[in-house]
PDB file of C-alpha atoms in Angstrom:
ATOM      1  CA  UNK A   9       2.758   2.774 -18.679  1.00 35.00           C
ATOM      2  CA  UNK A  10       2.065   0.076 -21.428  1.00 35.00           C
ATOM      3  CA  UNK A  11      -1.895   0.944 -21.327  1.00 34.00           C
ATOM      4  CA  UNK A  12      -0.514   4.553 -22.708  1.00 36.00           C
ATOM      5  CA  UNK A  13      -0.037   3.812 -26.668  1.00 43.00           C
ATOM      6  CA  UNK A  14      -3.251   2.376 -28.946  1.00 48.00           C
ATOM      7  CA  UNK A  15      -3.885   5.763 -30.450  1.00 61.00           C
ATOM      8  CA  UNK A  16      -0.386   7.919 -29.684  1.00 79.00           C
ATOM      9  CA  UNK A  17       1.371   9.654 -32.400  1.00 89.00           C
ATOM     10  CA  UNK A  18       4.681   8.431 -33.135  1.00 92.00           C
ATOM     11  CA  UNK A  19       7.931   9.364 -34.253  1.00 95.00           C
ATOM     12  CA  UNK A  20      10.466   7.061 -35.959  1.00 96.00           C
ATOM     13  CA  UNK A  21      13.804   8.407 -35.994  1.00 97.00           C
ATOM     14  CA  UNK A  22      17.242   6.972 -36.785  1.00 97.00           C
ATOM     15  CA  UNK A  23      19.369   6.258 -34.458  1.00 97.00           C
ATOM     16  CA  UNK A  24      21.839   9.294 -34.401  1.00 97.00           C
ATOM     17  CA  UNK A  25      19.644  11.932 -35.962  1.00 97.00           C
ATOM     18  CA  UNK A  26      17.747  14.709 -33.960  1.00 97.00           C
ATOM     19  CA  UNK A  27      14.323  14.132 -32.585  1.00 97.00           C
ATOM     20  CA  UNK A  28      11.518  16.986 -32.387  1.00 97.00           C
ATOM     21  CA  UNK A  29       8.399  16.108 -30.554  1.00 97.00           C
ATOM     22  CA  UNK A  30       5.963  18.962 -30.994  1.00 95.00           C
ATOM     23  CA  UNK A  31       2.915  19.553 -28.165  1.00 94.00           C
ATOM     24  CA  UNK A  32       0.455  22.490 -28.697  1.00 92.00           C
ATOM     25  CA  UNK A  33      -0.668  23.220 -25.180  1.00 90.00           C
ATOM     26  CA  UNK A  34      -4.513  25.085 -24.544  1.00 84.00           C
ATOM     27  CA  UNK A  35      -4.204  27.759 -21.999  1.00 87.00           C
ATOM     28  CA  UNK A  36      -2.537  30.959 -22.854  1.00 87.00           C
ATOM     29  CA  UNK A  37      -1.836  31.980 -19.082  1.00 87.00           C
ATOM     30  CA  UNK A  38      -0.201  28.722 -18.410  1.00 88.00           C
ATOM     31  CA  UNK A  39       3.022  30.196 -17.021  1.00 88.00           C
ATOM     32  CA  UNK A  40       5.269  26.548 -16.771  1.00 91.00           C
ATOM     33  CA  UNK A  41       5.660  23.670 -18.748  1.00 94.00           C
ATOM     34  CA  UNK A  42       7.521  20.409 -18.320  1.00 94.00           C
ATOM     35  CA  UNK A  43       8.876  17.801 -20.435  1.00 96.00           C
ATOM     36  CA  UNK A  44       8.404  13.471 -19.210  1.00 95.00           C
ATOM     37  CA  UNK A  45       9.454  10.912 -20.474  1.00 96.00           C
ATOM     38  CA  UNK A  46       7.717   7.141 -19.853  1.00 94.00           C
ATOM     39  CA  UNK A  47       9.204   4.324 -20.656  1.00 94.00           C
ATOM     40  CA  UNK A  48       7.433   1.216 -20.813  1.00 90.00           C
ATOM     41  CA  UNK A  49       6.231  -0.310 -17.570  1.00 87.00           C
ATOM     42  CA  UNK A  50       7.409   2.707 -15.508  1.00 91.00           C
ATOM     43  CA  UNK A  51       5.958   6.126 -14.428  1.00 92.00           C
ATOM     44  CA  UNK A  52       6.434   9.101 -16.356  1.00 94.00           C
ATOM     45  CA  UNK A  53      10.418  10.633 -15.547  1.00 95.00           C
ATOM     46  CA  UNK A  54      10.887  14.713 -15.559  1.00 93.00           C
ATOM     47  CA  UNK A  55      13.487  15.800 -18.688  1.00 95.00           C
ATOM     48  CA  UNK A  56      13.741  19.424 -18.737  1.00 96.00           C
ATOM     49  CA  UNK A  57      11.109  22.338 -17.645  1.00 94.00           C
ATOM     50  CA  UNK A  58      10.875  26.101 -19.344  1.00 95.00           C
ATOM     51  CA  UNK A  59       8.997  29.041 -18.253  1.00 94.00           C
ATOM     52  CA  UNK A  60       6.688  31.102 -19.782  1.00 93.00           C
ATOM     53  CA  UNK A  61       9.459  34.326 -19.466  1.00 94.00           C
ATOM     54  CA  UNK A  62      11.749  32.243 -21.897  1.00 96.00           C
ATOM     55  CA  UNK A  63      11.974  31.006 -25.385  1.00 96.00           C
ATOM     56  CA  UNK A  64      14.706  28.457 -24.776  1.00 98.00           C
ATOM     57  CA  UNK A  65      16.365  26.056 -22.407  1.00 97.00           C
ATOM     58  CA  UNK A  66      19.008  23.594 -22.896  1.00 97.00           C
ATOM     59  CA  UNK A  67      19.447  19.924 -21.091  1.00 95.00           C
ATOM     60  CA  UNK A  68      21.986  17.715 -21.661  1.00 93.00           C
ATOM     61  CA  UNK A  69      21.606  16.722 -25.388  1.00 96.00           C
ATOM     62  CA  UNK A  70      18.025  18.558 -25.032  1.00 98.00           C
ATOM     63  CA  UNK A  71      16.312  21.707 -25.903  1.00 98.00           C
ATOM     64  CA  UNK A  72      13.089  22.819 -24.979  1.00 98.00           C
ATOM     65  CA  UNK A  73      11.871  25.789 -27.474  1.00 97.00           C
ATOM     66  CA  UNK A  74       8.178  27.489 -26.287  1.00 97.00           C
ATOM     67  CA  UNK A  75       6.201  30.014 -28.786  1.00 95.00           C
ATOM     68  CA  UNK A  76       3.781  31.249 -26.925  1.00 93.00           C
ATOM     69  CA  UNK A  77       2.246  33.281 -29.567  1.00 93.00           C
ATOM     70  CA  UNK A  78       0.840  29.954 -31.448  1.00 93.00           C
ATOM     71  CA  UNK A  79       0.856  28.090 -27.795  1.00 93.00           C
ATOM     72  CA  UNK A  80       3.449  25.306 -29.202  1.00 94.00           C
ATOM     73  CA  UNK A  81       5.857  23.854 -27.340  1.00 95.00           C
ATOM     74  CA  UNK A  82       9.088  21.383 -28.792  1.00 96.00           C
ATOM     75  CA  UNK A  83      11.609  19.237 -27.486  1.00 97.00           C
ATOM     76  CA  UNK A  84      14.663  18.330 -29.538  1.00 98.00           C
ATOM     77  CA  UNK A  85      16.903  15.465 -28.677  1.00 98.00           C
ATOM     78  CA  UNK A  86      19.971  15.813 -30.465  1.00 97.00           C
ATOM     79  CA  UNK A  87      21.803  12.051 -31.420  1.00 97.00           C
ATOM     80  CA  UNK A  88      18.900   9.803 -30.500  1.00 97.00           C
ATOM     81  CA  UNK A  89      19.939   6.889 -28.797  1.00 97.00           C
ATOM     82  CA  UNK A  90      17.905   3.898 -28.539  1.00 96.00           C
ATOM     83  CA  UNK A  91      17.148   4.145 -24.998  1.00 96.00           C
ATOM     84  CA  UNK A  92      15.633   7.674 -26.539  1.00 97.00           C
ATOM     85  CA  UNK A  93      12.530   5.237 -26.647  1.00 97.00           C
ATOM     86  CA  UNK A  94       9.554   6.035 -24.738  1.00 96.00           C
ATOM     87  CA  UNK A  95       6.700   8.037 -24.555  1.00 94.00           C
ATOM     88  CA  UNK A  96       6.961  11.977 -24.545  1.00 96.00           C
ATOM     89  CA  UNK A  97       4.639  14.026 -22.519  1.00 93.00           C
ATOM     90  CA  UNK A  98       4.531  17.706 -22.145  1.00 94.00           C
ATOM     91  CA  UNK A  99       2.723  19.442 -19.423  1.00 92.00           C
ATOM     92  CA  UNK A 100       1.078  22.866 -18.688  1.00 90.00           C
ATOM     93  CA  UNK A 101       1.153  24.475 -15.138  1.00 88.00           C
ATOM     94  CA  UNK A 102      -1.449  27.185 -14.679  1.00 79.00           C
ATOM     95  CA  UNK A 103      -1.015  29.587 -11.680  1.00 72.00           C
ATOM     96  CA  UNK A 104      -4.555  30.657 -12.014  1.00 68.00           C
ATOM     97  CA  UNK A 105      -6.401  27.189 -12.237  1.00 64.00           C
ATOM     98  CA  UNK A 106      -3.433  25.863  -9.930  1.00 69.00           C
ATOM     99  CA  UNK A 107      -3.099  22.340 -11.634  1.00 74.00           C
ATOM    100  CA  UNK A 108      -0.986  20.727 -13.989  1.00 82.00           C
ATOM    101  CA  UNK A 109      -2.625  19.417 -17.377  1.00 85.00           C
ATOM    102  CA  UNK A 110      -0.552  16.660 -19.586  1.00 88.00           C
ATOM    103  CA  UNK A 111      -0.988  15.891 -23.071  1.00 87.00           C
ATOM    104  CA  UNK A 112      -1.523  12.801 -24.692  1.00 85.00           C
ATOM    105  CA  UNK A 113       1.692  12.000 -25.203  1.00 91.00           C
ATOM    106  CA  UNK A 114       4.065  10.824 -28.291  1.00 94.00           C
ATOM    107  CA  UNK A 115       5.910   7.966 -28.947  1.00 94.00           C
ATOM    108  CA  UNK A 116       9.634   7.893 -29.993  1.00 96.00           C
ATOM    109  CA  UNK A 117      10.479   4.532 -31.733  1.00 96.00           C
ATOM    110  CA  UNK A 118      14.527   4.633 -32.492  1.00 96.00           C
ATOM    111  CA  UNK A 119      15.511   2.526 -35.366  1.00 94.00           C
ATOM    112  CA  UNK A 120      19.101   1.157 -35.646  1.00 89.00           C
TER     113      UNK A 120
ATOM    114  CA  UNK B 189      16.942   6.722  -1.787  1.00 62.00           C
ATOM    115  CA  UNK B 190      13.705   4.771  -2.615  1.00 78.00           C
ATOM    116  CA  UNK B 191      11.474   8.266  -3.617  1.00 94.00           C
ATOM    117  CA  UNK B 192       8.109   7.631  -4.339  1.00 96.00           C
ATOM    118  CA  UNK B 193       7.075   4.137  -3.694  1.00 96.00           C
ATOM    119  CA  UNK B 194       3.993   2.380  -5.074  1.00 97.00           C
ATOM    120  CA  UNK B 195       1.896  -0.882  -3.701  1.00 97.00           C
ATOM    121  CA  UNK B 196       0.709  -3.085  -5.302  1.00 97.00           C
ATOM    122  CA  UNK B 197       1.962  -3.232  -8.686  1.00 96.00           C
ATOM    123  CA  UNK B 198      -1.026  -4.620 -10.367  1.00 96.00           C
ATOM    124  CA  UNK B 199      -4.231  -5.449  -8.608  1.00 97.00           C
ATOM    125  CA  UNK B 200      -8.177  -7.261  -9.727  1.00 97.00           C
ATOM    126  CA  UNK B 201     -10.943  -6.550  -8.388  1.00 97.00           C
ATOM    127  CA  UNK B 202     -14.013  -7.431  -8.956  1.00 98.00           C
ATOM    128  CA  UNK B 203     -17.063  -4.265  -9.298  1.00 98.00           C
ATOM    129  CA  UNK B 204     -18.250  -3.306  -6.040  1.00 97.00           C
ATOM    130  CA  UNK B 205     -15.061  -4.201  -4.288  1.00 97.00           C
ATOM    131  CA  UNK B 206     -12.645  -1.728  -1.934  1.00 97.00           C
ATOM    132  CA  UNK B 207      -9.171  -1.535  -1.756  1.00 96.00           C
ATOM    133  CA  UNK B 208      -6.547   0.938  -1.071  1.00 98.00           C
ATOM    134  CA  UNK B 209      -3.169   1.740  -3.270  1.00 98.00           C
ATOM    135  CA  UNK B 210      -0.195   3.007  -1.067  1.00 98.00           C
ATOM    136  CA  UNK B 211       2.007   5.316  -1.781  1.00 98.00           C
ATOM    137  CA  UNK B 212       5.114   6.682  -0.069  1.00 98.00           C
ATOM    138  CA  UNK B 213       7.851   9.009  -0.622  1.00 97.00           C
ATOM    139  CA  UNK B 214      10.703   9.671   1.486  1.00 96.00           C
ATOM    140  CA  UNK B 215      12.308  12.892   0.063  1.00 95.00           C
ATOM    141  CA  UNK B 216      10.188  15.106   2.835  1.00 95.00           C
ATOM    142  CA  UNK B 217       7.758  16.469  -0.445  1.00 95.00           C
ATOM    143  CA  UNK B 218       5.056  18.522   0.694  1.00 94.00           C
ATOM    144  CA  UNK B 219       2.766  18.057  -2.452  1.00 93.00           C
ATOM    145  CA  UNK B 220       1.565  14.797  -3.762  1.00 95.00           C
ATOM    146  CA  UNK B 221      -0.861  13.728  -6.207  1.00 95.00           C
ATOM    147  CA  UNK B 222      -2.468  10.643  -7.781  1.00 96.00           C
ATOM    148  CA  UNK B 223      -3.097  10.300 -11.484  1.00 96.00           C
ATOM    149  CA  UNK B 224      -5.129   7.940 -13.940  1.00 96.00           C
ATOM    150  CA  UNK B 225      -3.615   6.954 -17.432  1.00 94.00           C
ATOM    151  CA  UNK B 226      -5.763   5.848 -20.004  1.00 91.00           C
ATOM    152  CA  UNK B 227      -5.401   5.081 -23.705  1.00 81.00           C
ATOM    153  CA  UNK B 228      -5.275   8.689 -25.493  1.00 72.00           C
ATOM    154  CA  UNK B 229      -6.130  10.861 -22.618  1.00 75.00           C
ATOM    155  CA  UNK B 230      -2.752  11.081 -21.036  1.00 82.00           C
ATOM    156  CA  UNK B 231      -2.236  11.729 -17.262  1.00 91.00           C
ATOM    157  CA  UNK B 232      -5.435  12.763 -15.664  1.00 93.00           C
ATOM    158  CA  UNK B 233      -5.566  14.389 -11.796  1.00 93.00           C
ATOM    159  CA  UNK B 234      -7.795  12.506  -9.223  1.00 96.00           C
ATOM    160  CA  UNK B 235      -6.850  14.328  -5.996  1.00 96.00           C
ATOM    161  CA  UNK B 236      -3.943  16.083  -4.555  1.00 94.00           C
ATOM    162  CA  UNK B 237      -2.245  17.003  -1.150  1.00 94.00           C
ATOM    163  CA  UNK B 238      -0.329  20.228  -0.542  1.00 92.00           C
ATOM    164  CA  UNK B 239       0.683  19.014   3.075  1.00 94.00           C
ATOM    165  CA  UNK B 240      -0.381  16.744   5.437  1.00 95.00           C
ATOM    166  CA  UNK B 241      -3.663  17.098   6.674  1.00 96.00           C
ATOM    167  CA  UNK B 242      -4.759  19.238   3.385  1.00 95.00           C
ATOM    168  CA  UNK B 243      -6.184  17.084   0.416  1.00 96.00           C
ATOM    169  CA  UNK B 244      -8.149  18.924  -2.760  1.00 93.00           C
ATOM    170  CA  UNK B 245      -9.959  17.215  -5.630  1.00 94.00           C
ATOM    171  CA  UNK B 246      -8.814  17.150  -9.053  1.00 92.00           C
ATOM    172  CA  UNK B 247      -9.826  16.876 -12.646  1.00 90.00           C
ATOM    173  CA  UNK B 248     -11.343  13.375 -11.874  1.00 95.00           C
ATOM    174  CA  UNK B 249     -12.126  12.496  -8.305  1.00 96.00           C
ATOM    175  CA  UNK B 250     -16.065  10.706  -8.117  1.00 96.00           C
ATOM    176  CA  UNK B 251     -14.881   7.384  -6.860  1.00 97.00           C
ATOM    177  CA  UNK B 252     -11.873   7.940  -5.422  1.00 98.00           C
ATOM    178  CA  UNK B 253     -10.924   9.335  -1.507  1.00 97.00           C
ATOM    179  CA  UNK B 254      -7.597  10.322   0.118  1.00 98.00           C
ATOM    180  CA  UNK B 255      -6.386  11.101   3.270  1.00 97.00           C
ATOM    181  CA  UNK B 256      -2.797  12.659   3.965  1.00 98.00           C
ATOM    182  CA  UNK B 257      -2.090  11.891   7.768  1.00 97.00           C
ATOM    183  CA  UNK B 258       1.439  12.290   7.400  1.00 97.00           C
ATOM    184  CA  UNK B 259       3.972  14.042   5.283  1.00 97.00           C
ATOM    185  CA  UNK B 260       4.973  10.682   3.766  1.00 97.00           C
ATOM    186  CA  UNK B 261       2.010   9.072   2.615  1.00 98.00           C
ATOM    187  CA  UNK B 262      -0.963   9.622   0.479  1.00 98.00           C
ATOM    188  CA  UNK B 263      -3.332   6.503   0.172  1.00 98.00           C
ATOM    189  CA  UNK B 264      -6.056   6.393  -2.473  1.00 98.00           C
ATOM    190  CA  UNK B 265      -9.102   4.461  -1.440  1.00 98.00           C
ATOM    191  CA  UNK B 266     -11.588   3.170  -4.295  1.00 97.00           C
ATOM    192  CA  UNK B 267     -14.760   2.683  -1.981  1.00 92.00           C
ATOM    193  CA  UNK B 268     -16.835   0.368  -4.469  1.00 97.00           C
ATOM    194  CA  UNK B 269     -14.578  -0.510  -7.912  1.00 97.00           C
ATOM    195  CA  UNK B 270     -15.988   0.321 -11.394  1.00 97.00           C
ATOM    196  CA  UNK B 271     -15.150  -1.550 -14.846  1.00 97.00           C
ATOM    197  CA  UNK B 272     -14.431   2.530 -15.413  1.00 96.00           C
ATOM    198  CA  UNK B 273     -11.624   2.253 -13.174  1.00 97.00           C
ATOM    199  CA  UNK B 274      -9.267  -0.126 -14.893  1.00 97.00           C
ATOM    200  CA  UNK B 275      -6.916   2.404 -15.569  1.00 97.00           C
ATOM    201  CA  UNK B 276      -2.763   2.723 -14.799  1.00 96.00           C
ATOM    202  CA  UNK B 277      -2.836   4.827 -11.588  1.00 98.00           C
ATOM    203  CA  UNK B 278       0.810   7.314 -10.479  1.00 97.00           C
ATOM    204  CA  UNK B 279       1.639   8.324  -7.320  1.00 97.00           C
ATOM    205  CA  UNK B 280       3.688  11.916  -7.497  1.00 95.00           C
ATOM    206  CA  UNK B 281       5.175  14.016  -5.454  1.00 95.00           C
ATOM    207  CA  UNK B 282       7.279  17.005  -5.698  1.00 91.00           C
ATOM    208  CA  UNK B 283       8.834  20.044  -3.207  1.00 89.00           C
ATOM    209  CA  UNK B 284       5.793  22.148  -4.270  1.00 82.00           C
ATOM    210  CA  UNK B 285       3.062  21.909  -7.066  1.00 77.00           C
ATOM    211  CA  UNK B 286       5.121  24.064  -9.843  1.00 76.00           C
ATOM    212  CA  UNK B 287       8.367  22.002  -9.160  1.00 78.00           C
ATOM    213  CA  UNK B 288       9.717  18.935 -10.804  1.00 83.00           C
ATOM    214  CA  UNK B 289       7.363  16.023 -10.115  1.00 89.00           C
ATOM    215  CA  UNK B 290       8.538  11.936  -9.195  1.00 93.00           C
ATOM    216  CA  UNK B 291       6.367   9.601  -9.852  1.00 95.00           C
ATOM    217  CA  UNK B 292       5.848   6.292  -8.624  1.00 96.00           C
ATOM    218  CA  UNK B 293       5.744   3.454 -10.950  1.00 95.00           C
ATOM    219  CA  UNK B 294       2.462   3.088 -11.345  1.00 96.00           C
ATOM    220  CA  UNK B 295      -0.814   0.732 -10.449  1.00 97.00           C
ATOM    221  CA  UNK B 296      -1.777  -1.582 -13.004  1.00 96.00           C
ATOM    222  CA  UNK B 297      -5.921  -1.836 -12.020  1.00 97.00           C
ATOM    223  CA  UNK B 298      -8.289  -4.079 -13.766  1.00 97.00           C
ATOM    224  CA  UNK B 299     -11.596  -3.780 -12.544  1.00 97.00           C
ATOM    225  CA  UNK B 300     -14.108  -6.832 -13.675  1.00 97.00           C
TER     226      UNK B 300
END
């Protein structure tokens, strides 16, 4: 997973404060999306999915929120932790084009 | 419980050369899927298996074939390597293609 970071957005939070990692996804009948999470030298690890018939979910210390009228997607992570860090990914399931897309991804650095 | 099992961990070839990355999964998925990761373009879909004997291209597939033979394993074979195919390569799988996806952790390729 290290080749995944020259150009990613990041995120510095402290450690104990909230997180929100924003993803604007591109297909308006996308009907599922997914949160990963990659940390470094490992594949990407599922964190909480949402679909398209709801606004809200909550994880354990997460929340995924989707607008679908601006196509925008969040995750919070409430009390970061350090081993918060990683890269975030969300991801778009289309029923139509039967694939899953990912975005580019966005790093969370945790400072102490 | 091992899940989804990647070989080899990093690999060089030089261009023109073949070789074949492995991956298993013992959780009795139906779907699997190979990925590419590159700097800034996130997770990218090269081919993908919705049981065994059924294999479908994806976003990105010149280059690359697969066979599924059996429920457990889904092989990607790079016939004649390209400097374009240094890339970090995941193995997936999950019950079906909308459901929560385990990857592998990942092929480091450098192709010279």
């Amino acid at each position: 997973g290290e080749s995944v970071g020259l150009h990613l957005p990041t995120l510095s939070v402290q450690e104990g404060d909230n997180s929100i990692i924003n993803c604007a996804y591109s297909n308006s009948a996308s009907d599922y999306f997914i949160w990963y999470k990659q940390e470094s030298g490992k594949g990407p690890q599922f964190i909480i999915d949402i679909r398209s018939n709801m606004d809200k979910r909550q994880g354990q210390r997460v929340t995924v929120l989707l607008n679908k009228t601006v196509k925008h997607l969040s995750l919070q992570i409430a009390a970061t932790q350090p081993g918060d860090s990683a890269v975030y990914f969300c991801a778009e399931y289309s029923g139509t084009a039967s694939k899953l897309t990912f975005g580019t991804g966005t790093r969370l650095q945790v400072t102490l | 419980n091992a899940g989804v099992t990647q070989t080899p961990k990093f690999q060089v070839l030089k261009t023109g050369q073949s070789m074949t990355l492995q991956c298993a999964q013992d959780m009795n998925h139906e779907y699997m899927s190979w990925y590419r990761q590159d700097p800034g373009m996130g997770l990218r879909l090269i081919h993908y298996s919705v049981g065994a004997g059924i294999t479908d291209q994806g976003e990105v597939p010149n280059g690359y074939n697969v066979s599924r033979s059996t429920t457990e394993d889904f092989p990607l074979r790079l016939l004649s390597a390209a400097p374009s195919q240094t890339s970090v390569y995941f193995c997936a799988s999950s019950r079906d293609r909308r459901a929560e996806a385990f990857f592998g952790q990942g092929t480091r390729l450098t192709v010279v």
